[in-house]
Short mmCIF file of C-alpha atoms and ligand atoms in Angstrom, two decimals:
data_model
loop_
_atom_site.label_atom_id
_atom_site.label_comp_id
_atom_site.label_asym_id
_atom_site.label_seq_id
_atom_site.Cartn_x
_atom_site.Cartn_y
_atom_site.Cartn_z
CA MET A 1 5.91 -14.19 -18.49
CA LYS A 2 6.60 -16.04 -15.17
CA VAL A 3 5.85 -13.77 -12.11
CA LEU A 4 6.75 -14.43 -8.37
CA LEU A 5 4.04 -12.62 -6.20
CA LEU A 6 6.00 -12.09 -2.47
CA GLY A 7 3.43 -11.54 -0.23
CA ALA A 8 0.42 -13.35 -1.87
CA ASN A 9 -1.86 -12.84 1.41
CA SER A 10 -1.38 -9.13 1.78
CA GLN A 11 -4.65 -7.24 0.56
CA LEU A 12 -2.49 -6.03 -2.56
CA GLY A 13 -1.40 -9.76 -3.05
CA TRP A 14 -4.82 -11.07 -2.96
CA GLU A 15 -5.97 -8.47 -5.20
CA LEU A 16 -3.31 -9.12 -7.76
CA GLN A 17 -3.95 -12.61 -7.90
CA ARG A 18 -7.70 -12.37 -8.58
CA THR A 19 -7.07 -9.53 -11.36
CA CYS A 20 -3.65 -11.42 -13.14
CA PRO A 21 -4.06 -11.58 -16.61
CA GLU A 22 -4.61 -14.87 -18.12
CA LYS A 23 -1.17 -14.95 -20.14
CA ILE A 24 0.70 -14.59 -16.94
CA GLN A 25 1.86 -17.65 -14.93
CA LEU A 26 1.65 -16.53 -11.72
CA ILE A 27 3.52 -18.30 -8.52
CA SER A 28 2.11 -16.85 -5.09
CA CYS A 29 4.23 -17.18 -2.05
CA ASP A 30 3.92 -15.85 1.31
CA TYR A 31 5.05 -16.41 4.84
CA PRO A 32 5.80 -19.01 6.18
CA LYS A 33 6.87 -20.27 2.74
CA VAL A 34 9.17 -17.49 2.68
CA ASP A 35 10.31 -15.47 5.53
CA PHE A 36 11.72 -12.37 4.92
CA CYS A 37 13.99 -12.55 8.13
CA SER A 38 15.67 -15.32 6.76
CA LYS A 39 18.32 -14.97 3.74
CA THR A 40 18.13 -18.93 3.21
CA SER A 41 14.63 -18.90 2.94
CA ILE A 42 14.43 -16.03 0.42
CA LYS A 43 17.18 -17.47 -1.57
CA GLN A 44 15.35 -20.94 -1.62
CA CYS A 45 12.15 -19.26 -3.10
CA LEU A 46 13.83 -17.28 -5.55
CA GLU A 47 15.87 -20.09 -7.11
CA THR A 48 12.98 -22.74 -6.89
CA SER A 49 10.91 -20.09 -8.87
CA LYS A 50 12.58 -19.10 -11.76
CA PRO A 51 10.73 -16.00 -12.56
CA ASP A 52 10.97 -13.40 -15.02
CA CYS A 53 9.46 -10.67 -13.01
CA ILE A 54 9.07 -10.66 -9.12
CA ILE A 55 6.27 -8.29 -7.55
CA ASN A 56 7.24 -7.59 -4.02
CA ALA A 57 3.83 -7.19 -2.14
CA ALA A 58 5.10 -8.54 1.48
CA ALA A 59 6.18 -5.81 3.90
CA TYR A 60 6.35 -5.24 7.54
CA THR A 61 3.10 -2.96 7.77
CA ALA A 62 2.29 -2.76 11.45
CA VAL A 63 3.20 1.05 11.57
CA ASP A 64 3.17 1.62 15.52
CA LEU A 65 4.73 -1.90 16.60
CA ALA A 66 7.48 -0.86 13.97
CA GLU A 67 8.23 1.86 16.78
CA LYS A 68 9.19 -1.19 19.14
CA GLU A 69 10.36 -4.05 16.81
CA ILE A 70 12.71 -1.72 14.85
CA GLN A 71 15.33 -4.41 13.73
CA THR A 72 12.49 -6.77 12.29
CA ALA A 73 10.71 -3.75 10.48
CA PHE A 74 14.30 -2.95 9.05
CA LYS A 75 14.89 -6.90 8.31
CA VAL A 76 11.60 -7.09 6.15
CA ASN A 77 11.56 -3.72 4.64
CA HIS A 78 15.14 -3.25 4.09
CA GLU A 79 17.51 -6.23 4.25
CA ALA A 80 15.07 -8.46 2.46
CA VAL A 81 14.36 -6.17 -0.29
CA ALA A 82 17.88 -5.44 -0.82
CA ASP A 83 18.69 -9.30 -1.15
CA ILE A 84 15.69 -9.76 -3.43
CA ALA A 85 17.09 -6.60 -5.93
CA GLN A 86 20.39 -8.04 -5.69
CA TYR A 87 19.02 -11.35 -7.02
CA ALA A 88 17.04 -9.97 -9.49
CA GLY A 89 20.04 -8.06 -10.77
CA GLN A 90 22.36 -11.03 -10.90
CA ASN A 91 19.56 -12.90 -13.15
CA ASP A 92 18.12 -10.43 -15.09
CA ILE A 93 14.79 -10.57 -13.55
CA ARG A 94 12.46 -7.35 -13.39
CA LEU A 95 11.65 -6.23 -10.30
CA VAL A 96 8.30 -4.47 -9.10
CA HIS A 97 8.64 -3.07 -5.44
CA ILE A 98 5.73 -1.56 -3.62
CA SER A 99 6.50 1.39 -1.38
CA THR A 100 4.36 4.09 0.62
CA ASP A 101 3.54 7.93 1.00
CA TYR A 102 5.38 7.43 4.62
CA VAL A 103 8.74 8.05 3.37
CA PHE A 104 7.51 11.72 3.08
CA ASN A 105 6.68 13.45 6.29
CA GLY A 106 3.40 15.03 5.55
CA LYS A 107 4.90 18.75 6.04
CA ASN A 108 3.48 19.80 2.82
CA TYR A 109 0.95 22.18 1.11
CA ARG A 110 0.61 19.95 -2.30
CA PRO A 111 0.97 16.66 -3.61
CA TRP A 112 4.08 14.69 -2.96
CA THR A 113 5.68 14.61 -6.54
CA ILE A 114 8.66 11.93 -7.47
CA GLU A 115 10.79 14.65 -7.62
CA ASP A 116 10.60 15.75 -3.96
CA SER A 117 13.27 14.53 -1.51
CA PRO A 118 11.50 11.81 0.92
CA CYS A 119 11.93 12.36 4.27
CA PRO A 120 10.47 10.03 6.81
CA GLU A 121 9.57 10.35 10.13
CA SER A 122 8.26 6.98 11.08
CA VAL A 123 10.23 3.60 11.74
CA TYR A 124 8.02 1.79 9.43
CA GLY A 125 8.61 5.08 7.00
CA LYS A 126 12.45 5.03 7.27
CA SER A 127 12.51 1.27 6.72
CA LYS A 128 10.62 1.49 3.43
CA LEU A 129 12.90 4.16 2.37
CA GLU A 130 15.79 2.17 2.86
CA GLY A 131 13.82 -0.61 0.99
CA GLU A 132 13.48 1.77 -2.12
CA ILE A 133 17.38 2.99 -2.21
CA ALA A 134 18.17 -0.36 -1.96
CA VAL A 135 16.25 -1.02 -5.07
CA ARG A 136 17.27 2.02 -6.81
CA ASP A 137 20.93 1.61 -5.94
CA ILE A 138 21.12 -2.24 -6.84
CA LEU A 139 19.09 -2.13 -9.83
CA LYS A 140 19.27 1.68 -10.74
CA ASN A 141 16.37 2.64 -13.08
CA LYS A 142 15.73 -0.53 -14.28
CA ALA A 143 12.99 -1.60 -11.60
CA LEU A 144 9.69 -0.28 -10.59
CA ILE A 145 8.80 1.20 -7.58
CA ILE A 146 5.31 2.05 -6.72
CA ARG A 147 4.36 4.41 -3.95
CA THR A 148 0.74 4.11 -2.83
CA ALA A 149 -1.40 5.07 0.55
CA TRP A 150 -4.31 4.45 2.44
CA LEU A 151 -4.71 0.86 1.07
CA TYR A 152 -7.87 -1.18 2.12
CA SER A 153 -9.45 -4.52 0.37
CA SER A 154 -12.44 -6.80 1.06
CA HIS A 155 -9.46 -8.99 2.10
CA GLY A 156 -7.48 -8.49 5.07
CA GLU A 157 -7.45 -6.23 8.19
CA ASN A 158 -7.78 -2.47 7.19
CA PHE A 159 -9.55 1.00 8.15
CA VAL A 160 -12.90 0.17 6.15
CA LYS A 161 -13.61 -2.62 7.82
CA THR A 162 -12.65 -1.71 11.48
CA MET A 163 -14.91 1.37 11.04
CA LEU A 164 -17.74 -1.09 9.75
CA LYS A 165 -17.45 -3.05 13.20
CA LEU A 166 -16.97 -0.23 15.13
CA ILE A 167 -20.04 1.34 14.23
CA THR A 168 -21.80 -2.07 15.05
CA LYS A 169 -20.83 -2.03 18.65
CA LYS A 170 -20.50 1.49 19.44
CA ASN A 171 -22.60 4.60 20.42
CA SER A 172 -20.34 7.21 19.19
CA LEU A 173 -16.75 7.65 17.17
CA ASN A 174 -13.87 10.21 17.44
CA VAL A 175 -12.11 10.11 14.51
CA VAL A 176 -8.84 12.38 13.15
CA ASP A 177 -9.64 15.26 10.88
CA ASP A 178 -6.01 16.64 10.27
CA GLN A 179 -4.27 13.96 8.64
CA VAL A 180 -5.46 13.80 4.69
CA GLY A 181 -4.68 11.45 2.20
CA THR A 182 -6.23 9.27 -0.52
CA PRO A 183 -8.31 6.03 0.37
CA THR A 184 -7.25 3.49 -2.16
CA TRP A 185 -9.02 0.18 -3.14
CA ALA A 186 -6.15 -2.49 -3.48
CA TYR A 187 -8.13 -3.67 -6.48
CA GLY A 188 -7.53 -0.61 -8.58
CA LEU A 189 -3.84 -0.24 -7.91
CA ALA A 190 -3.57 -4.34 -8.50
CA LYS A 191 -4.83 -3.46 -11.95
CA GLY A 192 -2.70 -0.78 -12.24
CA VAL A 193 0.75 -3.09 -11.41
CA TRP A 194 -0.49 -5.57 -14.13
CA GLU A 195 -0.60 -2.46 -16.47
CA PHE A 196 2.80 -1.36 -15.65
CA ILE A 197 4.45 -4.66 -15.88
CA GLU A 198 2.45 -4.87 -19.83
CA LYS A 199 4.24 -1.73 -20.68
CA SER A 200 7.37 -2.78 -19.08
CA LEU A 201 7.65 0.27 -17.05
CA SER A 202 10.32 1.13 -14.84
CA GLY A 203 11.59 3.92 -12.29
CA ILE A 204 9.33 5.70 -9.61
CA PHE A 205 5.52 5.92 -9.83
CA HIS A 206 2.79 7.08 -7.45
CA TRP A 207 -0.51 5.32 -7.38
CA THR A 208 -3.74 6.00 -5.10
CA ASP A 209 -7.41 6.69 -6.39
CA ALA A 210 -8.28 10.24 -7.09
CA GLY A 211 -9.39 12.71 -4.61
CA ILE A 212 -8.44 13.78 -1.05
CA ALA A 213 -9.88 12.96 2.19
CA SER A 214 -9.32 13.19 5.97
CA TRP A 215 -9.84 9.87 8.46
CA TYR A 216 -12.88 11.66 9.38
CA ASP A 217 -14.23 12.30 5.91
CA PHE A 218 -13.55 8.57 5.24
CA ALA A 219 -15.16 7.38 8.25
CA ILE A 220 -18.53 9.42 7.59
CA ALA A 221 -18.48 8.26 3.71
CA ILE A 222 -17.90 4.23 5.03
CA GLN A 223 -21.02 4.75 7.29
CA GLU A 224 -22.99 6.73 4.76
CA GLU A 225 -22.40 4.11 1.95
CA ALA A 226 -22.69 0.84 4.35
CA MET A 227 -26.07 2.14 5.38
CA GLY A 228 -27.04 2.83 1.88
CA LEU A 229 -26.20 -0.62 0.88
CA GLY A 230 -27.65 -2.40 4.09
CA LEU A 231 -24.09 -3.73 5.27
CA ILE A 232 -24.94 -1.57 9.11
CA THR A 233 -28.51 -1.10 10.55
CA LYS A 234 -27.79 1.81 12.46
CA THR A 235 -25.67 4.76 12.38
CA ILE A 236 -24.11 6.58 14.98
CA PRO A 237 -22.29 10.08 15.60
CA ILE A 238 -18.60 10.15 14.29
CA LEU A 239 -17.05 13.17 15.69
CA PRO A 240 -13.91 14.68 14.59
CA ILE A 241 -10.84 15.55 16.59
CA SER A 242 -7.21 16.39 16.41
CA SER A 243 -4.43 14.36 16.12
CA LYS A 244 -2.95 15.38 19.55
CA GLU A 245 -6.45 13.93 20.99
CA PHE A 246 -5.27 10.44 19.20
CA PRO A 247 -1.52 9.88 20.20
CA THR A 248 -0.29 6.83 18.52
CA PRO A 249 3.22 5.65 18.82
CA ALA A 250 4.47 6.62 15.58
CA GLN A 251 3.83 9.63 13.80
CA ARG A 252 1.70 9.84 10.70
CA PRO A 253 1.95 12.34 8.18
CA PHE A 254 -0.29 15.24 8.23
CA TYR A 255 -0.40 15.68 4.32
CA GLY A 256 0.09 12.25 2.39
CA ILE A 257 -1.19 13.22 -0.85
CA LEU A 258 0.95 11.68 -3.92
CA ASP A 259 0.83 13.46 -7.31
CA LYS A 260 -0.34 11.03 -9.53
CA ASN A 261 0.23 12.98 -12.81
CA MET A 262 2.91 10.89 -14.35
CA THR A 263 1.00 7.77 -13.39
CA TRP A 264 -2.09 8.70 -15.02
CA LYS A 265 -0.59 10.07 -18.36
CA THR A 266 1.31 6.92 -18.51
CA THR A 267 -1.47 4.33 -17.71
CA ALA A 268 -4.03 6.18 -20.16
CA GLY A 269 -6.18 2.94 -20.26
CA LEU A 270 -7.00 3.23 -16.45
CA ASN A 271 -8.54 6.31 -15.88
CA PRO A 272 -8.30 8.08 -12.27
CA VAL A 273 -11.20 7.12 -10.11
CA HIS A 274 -12.49 8.73 -7.13
CA TRP A 275 -12.16 7.41 -3.93
CA ARG A 276 -15.33 7.32 -2.83
CA VAL A 277 -16.49 5.29 -6.16
CA GLN A 278 -13.93 2.76 -4.96
CA LEU A 279 -15.49 2.76 -1.65
CA ARG A 280 -18.90 2.08 -2.78
CA ALA A 281 -17.42 -0.69 -5.09
CA MET A 282 -15.61 -2.70 -2.18
CA LEU A 283 -18.40 -2.04 0.22
CA LYS A 284 -20.87 -3.52 -2.63
CA GLU A 285 -18.54 -6.31 -2.91
CA LEU A 286 -18.66 -6.99 0.89
CA ASN A 287 -21.99 -7.21 0.86
N1 NAP B 1 -1.94 -0.91 4.13
C1 NAP B 1 -1.59 0.39 3.45
O1 NAP B 1 -2.34 1.29 3.78
C2 NAP B 1 -0.50 0.84 2.69
C3 NAP B 1 -0.23 1.89 2.52
C4 NAP B 1 1.08 2.12 1.71
C5 NAP B 1 1.77 1.58 1.20
N2 NAP B 1 1.44 0.11 1.42
C6 NAP B 1 2.51 -0.79 1.10
O2 NAP B 1 1.85 -1.77 0.07
C7 NAP B 1 2.16 -2.89 0.10
C8 NAP B 1 1.14 -4.08 0.52
O3 NAP B 1 0.42 -3.41 1.35
P1 NAP B 1 -0.74 -4.24 2.31
O4 NAP B 1 -1.34 -3.55 3.25
O5 NAP B 1 -1.55 -4.97 1.03
O6 NAP B 1 0.02 -5.30 3.28
P2 NAP B 1 -0.73 -6.08 4.49
O7 NAP B 1 -1.93 -6.67 3.66
O8 NAP B 1 -0.47 -5.85 5.84
O9 NAP B 1 -0.15 -7.62 4.03
C9 NAP B 1 1.57 -7.53 4.29
C10 NAP B 1 2.11 -8.95 3.67
O10 NAP B 1 3.64 -9.20 4.17
C11 NAP B 1 3.79 -10.25 4.63
N3 NAP B 1 5.17 -10.33 5.59
C12 NAP B 1 4.87 -9.79 6.67
N4 NAP B 1 6.34 -10.20 7.45
C13 NAP B 1 7.03 -10.90 6.51
C14 NAP B 1 7.93 -11.85 6.79
N5 NAP B 1 8.91 -11.91 7.82
N6 NAP B 1 8.25 -12.60 5.60
C15 NAP B 1 7.51 -12.80 4.55
N7 NAP B 1 6.21 -12.21 4.38
C16 NAP B 1 5.96 -11.39 5.61
C17 NAP B 1 2.85 -10.80 5.35
O11 NAP B 1 2.33 -12.25 5.75
P3 NAP B 1 1.34 -12.52 6.61
O12 NAP B 1 -0.10 -12.08 6.22
O13 NAP B 1 1.59 -14.05 6.70
O14 NAP B 1 1.85 -11.92 7.84
C18 NAP B 1 1.43 -10.40 4.32
O15 NAP B 1 1.34 -11.00 3.32
C19 NAP B 1 3.27 -3.16 1.07
O16 NAP B 1 4.84 -2.74 0.45
C20 NAP B 1 3.25 -2.18 2.13
O17 NAP B 1 3.94 -1.26 2.54
C21 NAP B 1 0.65 -0.31 2.38
#
């Protein structure tokens, strides 16, 4: 099967490339070879690749900047996705599209299920939801949408790497403790994506690692694990603060836990792994 990977340089795209099964013929593409702000560029990329399946791991992911760059966020996360879905529909190509927990507003007391109605608050969340809607409207149940959250990888920029840098540079750190989610190693998600493709699944699925953490819990774990592995040479006090004490341009969900029961039943070969186990594995890799 010939698979076109859009967003090959993303954290997830990089993990998809290194976990790609041998039998897949993978064509990797990213900006500027394909620019999601240009219809011509998207069309050219799709027409020259002639894939059987497209994985879209590209997105405008600058959550705070999106509050200012609204048009670009919608062009990349909505309009380009609609064009890709249209092309996939017309040419009988399978589409795997990656989405986010930010399609929910975070005001919940139990994990978000795929039956819950999305209700995004940030521009990023709204643009990603419009992308999801376009995919579903155009391809109905033929496409696969995977919502994930709190991604990190040894490739690219993310919370884990930022914490490691800050711990090395600073004498203490304040980290918010009133937003909870599930840190997720993009490597595990990538293996999940290949399994979904192998099983020809469609519809909406949620994928994160297992367990729950606040950003504060996550930062504490990063420091402990990194110290244990000798990745850092000192530890510093990490103090919990509220989101009010750390205002950001975009509002983030306070409760971003996704219900994965359906996913775990469907991908029986891939048992849920606790986020801390995955964090240790990623840090070992960085080492
Ligand atoms: N990161 C998270 O915590 C998180 C959480 C939930 C869901 N997700 C979703 O998971 C997917 C992968 O996220 P990620 O964190 O791995 O992504 P990422 O590392 O932030 O990378 C985003 C990718 O999109 C590409 N891109 C941006 N603008 C583009 C444009 N105009 N044309 C073509 N490509 C463009 C980037 O190319 P350049 O590198 O060249 O700029 C990059 O390869 C996305 O759909 C994201 O919404 C991410």
